[in-house]
XYZ file of C-alpha atoms in Angstrom:
74
model
C 8.444 -10.071 13.284
C 9.483 -7.408 10.946
C 9.947 -8.069 7.410
C 13.348 -7.756 5.628
C 13.035 -4.734 3.184
C 9.924 -3.216 5.474
C 12.372 -0.153 6.877
C 13.702 0.565 3.429
C 10.332 0.648 1.808
C 8.994 2.644 4.536
C 11.599 5.013 4.304
C 10.968 5.452 0.514
C 7.521 6.005 0.769
C 7.874 8.644 3.460
C 10.544 10.395 1.196
C 8.101 10.201 -1.471
C 4.975 11.502 0.402
C 6.296 13.733 3.212
C 3.742 14.205 5.725
C 1.330 11.671 4.404
C 0.035 8.864 6.436
C -1.932 7.333 3.730
C -2.237 7.108 -0.221
C -4.886 7.027 -2.609
C -5.315 4.193 -4.934
C -3.790 6.362 -7.846
C -0.889 7.316 -5.978
C -0.348 3.481 -4.581
C -0.502 2.458 -8.295
C 2.325 4.943 -9.515
C 4.723 3.918 -6.544
C 4.736 0.433 -7.685
C 4.262 0.838 -11.340
C 0.898 -0.572 -11.477
C -2.479 0.140 -13.184
C -5.115 1.439 -10.732
C -7.320 -1.336 -11.756
C -4.774 -3.688 -10.693
C -4.368 -2.001 -7.232
C -8.126 -2.403 -6.746
C -8.049 -6.143 -7.505
C -4.854 -6.435 -4.947
C -7.256 -4.776 -2.400
C -10.084 -7.198 -3.143
C -7.763 -10.257 -3.146
C -8.971 -13.200 -0.777
C -5.163 -14.237 -0.114
C -2.425 -11.490 1.081
C -4.652 -8.925 0.154
C -3.670 -5.095 -0.005
C -3.902 -3.214 3.266
C -6.438 -0.513 2.948
C -9.267 1.478 4.765
C -12.513 2.345 3.399
C -13.407 5.864 3.924
C -16.884 6.399 3.094
C -18.913 4.305 0.486
C -16.320 4.713 -2.521
C -13.043 6.057 -1.146
C -10.141 3.676 -0.715
C -6.973 4.607 1.131
C -3.755 2.451 1.462
C -1.689 2.967 4.656
C 1.834 3.910 4.054
C 3.332 1.223 6.769
C 0.680 -1.143 5.462
C 1.822 -0.762 1.794
C 5.642 -0.866 2.867
C 5.214 -4.290 4.842
C 2.832 -5.669 1.603
C 5.611 -4.547 -0.890
C 8.039 -7.169 0.914
C 5.835 -10.063 -0.075
C 5.088 -12.848 2.330
């Protein structure tokens, strides 16, 4: 089941980052008005973690569709 604001969030993110499929942690932090450290904490939360992909040992990418869904809340 699709969340209520998912399509609007997805459209906004695609307008802000045309041609991108995922965002870096600093980009995701700027979109949400959060500190980078807060985004890293959201990625590692046990309950409702921020969707992410690990690329290599240290790099984390946030998929745009996952971020759009996560921004809708529960």
